Amino acid sequence: MSPTARYDAFVQRLTQSVLDTPGDAAPALRRAVLERGKRPGSPGREAIPPELASYIDKVARHAYKVTDAELASLQTRHSQDMLFEMTVAATVGAALHRLERGMAALRGEEPD
């Protein structure tokens, strides 16, 4: 049994809930945001509107630094529901990355 096996079903259900449930954002965009949340600042911004890319990176790295002014600016172009979905996808991506890194550390692997 792998060290992460007890989390596999939970991770799958969580990811599926974020990506496959109906919402304002297209599933492909939610998937791109979730993947970017795992690796903030990584290439692949083409699937994410430019004005959202820096927001997604900030949410994934330092969510406490997001300001009301930033959200107000984004709300002029995107619905609150869509921004909520992007925020959830980015935070889930970041959390999954941290879970993977934590489990790798327990196995004695070096960080990437």
Short mmCIF file of C-alpha atoms in Angstrom, two decimals:
data_model
loop_
_atom_site.label_atom_id
_atom_site.label_comp_id
_atom_site.label_asym_id
_atom_site.label_seq_id
_atom_site.Cartn_x
_atom_site.Cartn_y
_atom_site.Cartn_z
CA MET A 1 0.00 0.00 0.00
CA SER A 2 1.45 3.38 -0.99
CA PRO A 3 1.94 6.01 1.75
CA THR A 4 -0.64 8.28 0.09
CA ALA A 5 -3.20 5.56 -0.65
CA ARG A 6 -5.45 6.59 2.21
CA TYR A 7 -5.80 10.02 0.60
CA ASP A 8 -6.29 8.93 -3.01
CA ALA A 9 -10.10 8.58 -2.90
CA PHE A 10 -10.48 11.89 -1.08
CA VAL A 11 -8.19 13.69 -3.53
CA GLN A 12 -10.07 12.22 -6.48
CA ARG A 13 -13.49 13.25 -5.09
CA LEU A 14 -12.25 16.73 -4.22
CA THR A 15 -10.65 17.28 -7.62
CA GLN A 16 -13.70 15.94 -9.42
CA SER A 17 -15.98 18.24 -7.40
CA VAL A 18 -13.92 21.29 -8.26
CA LEU A 19 -13.53 20.47 -11.94
CA ASP A 20 -16.69 18.67 -13.00
CA THR A 21 -19.58 20.35 -11.22
CA PRO A 22 -21.62 23.01 -13.05
CA GLY A 23 -20.35 26.55 -12.65
CA ASP A 24 -19.69 29.90 -14.29
CA ALA A 25 -16.17 28.95 -15.38
CA ALA A 26 -15.54 26.33 -18.03
CA PRO A 27 -14.14 23.04 -16.70
CA ALA A 28 -11.02 23.51 -18.88
CA LEU A 29 -10.33 26.87 -17.25
CA ARG A 30 -10.86 25.42 -13.77
CA ARG A 31 -8.44 22.60 -14.61
CA ALA A 32 -5.82 25.07 -15.89
CA VAL A 33 -6.19 27.12 -12.69
CA LEU A 34 -5.94 24.03 -10.48
CA GLU A 35 -2.77 22.93 -12.29
CA ARG A 36 -1.31 26.44 -12.06
CA GLY A 37 -2.15 26.45 -8.34
CA LYS A 38 0.16 23.45 -8.01
CA ARG A 39 3.00 25.40 -9.65
CA PRO A 40 2.40 29.16 -9.31
CA GLY A 41 4.27 31.26 -11.83
CA SER A 42 4.78 28.33 -14.16
CA PRO A 43 4.35 28.67 -17.91
CA GLY A 44 0.98 27.87 -19.39
CA ARG A 45 -0.76 31.17 -18.90
CA GLU A 46 -2.37 30.90 -22.32
CA ALA A 47 -5.34 28.96 -20.94
CA ILE A 48 -5.85 31.52 -18.16
CA PRO A 49 -6.86 35.11 -18.95
CA PRO A 50 -3.86 37.38 -18.25
CA GLU A 51 -5.69 39.45 -15.63
CA LEU A 52 -6.40 36.27 -13.67
CA ALA A 53 -2.93 34.69 -13.89
CA SER A 54 -1.28 36.95 -11.31
CA TYR A 55 -4.31 36.64 -9.03
CA ILE A 56 -4.14 32.84 -9.24
CA ASP A 57 -0.42 32.89 -8.44
CA LYS A 58 -1.01 35.14 -5.43
CA VAL A 59 -3.84 32.97 -4.11
CA ALA A 60 -1.70 29.84 -4.45
CA ARG A 61 1.38 31.38 -2.82
CA HIS A 62 0.18 34.05 -0.40
CA ALA A 63 -3.61 34.21 -0.22
CA TYR A 64 -3.47 36.60 2.72
CA LYS A 65 -1.96 39.24 0.42
CA VAL A 66 -5.02 39.46 -1.86
CA THR A 67 -6.64 42.87 -1.40
CA ASP A 68 -10.19 44.10 -1.74
CA ALA A 69 -8.98 46.46 -4.47
CA GLU A 70 -7.64 43.54 -6.52
CA LEU A 71 -10.92 41.68 -6.22
CA ALA A 72 -12.90 44.83 -7.08
CA SER A 73 -10.81 45.25 -10.21
CA LEU A 74 -11.38 41.64 -11.24
CA GLN A 75 -15.11 41.94 -10.52
CA THR A 76 -15.39 44.57 -13.26
CA ARG A 77 -14.59 41.80 -15.78
CA HIS A 78 -15.66 38.58 -14.07
CA SER A 79 -18.62 37.47 -11.98
CA GLN A 80 -18.28 36.82 -8.27
CA ASP A 81 -19.18 33.19 -8.87
CA MET A 82 -16.45 32.79 -11.47
CA LEU A 83 -13.87 34.41 -9.18
CA PHE A 84 -14.96 32.13 -6.35
CA GLU A 85 -14.51 29.09 -8.59
CA MET A 86 -11.05 30.30 -9.66
CA THR A 87 -10.08 30.89 -6.02
CA VAL A 88 -11.23 27.41 -4.98
CA ALA A 89 -9.43 25.76 -7.91
CA ALA A 90 -6.19 27.63 -7.14
CA THR A 91 -6.31 26.79 -3.44
CA VAL A 92 -7.07 23.13 -4.10
CA GLY A 93 -4.16 23.00 -6.55
CA ALA A 94 -1.85 24.56 -3.96
CA ALA A 95 -3.09 22.19 -1.26
CA LEU A 96 -2.55 19.15 -3.48
CA HIS A 97 0.98 20.29 -4.26
CA ARG A 98 1.69 20.69 -0.55
CA LEU A 99 0.25 17.24 0.16
CA GLU A 100 2.46 15.73 -2.55
CA ARG A 101 5.54 17.52 -1.22
CA GLY A 102 4.78 16.54 2.37
CA MET A 103 4.33 12.90 1.48
CA ALA A 104 7.54 13.01 -0.59
CA ALA A 105 9.40 14.43 2.41
CA LEU A 106 8.11 11.57 4.55
CA ARG A 107 9.50 9.18 1.96
CA GLY A 108 12.86 10.99 2.18
CA GLU A 109 12.71 12.46 -1.32
CA GLU A 110 14.32 15.79 -2.16
CA PRO A 111 12.02 18.71 -3.04
CA ASP A 112 11.73 19.68 -6.67
#
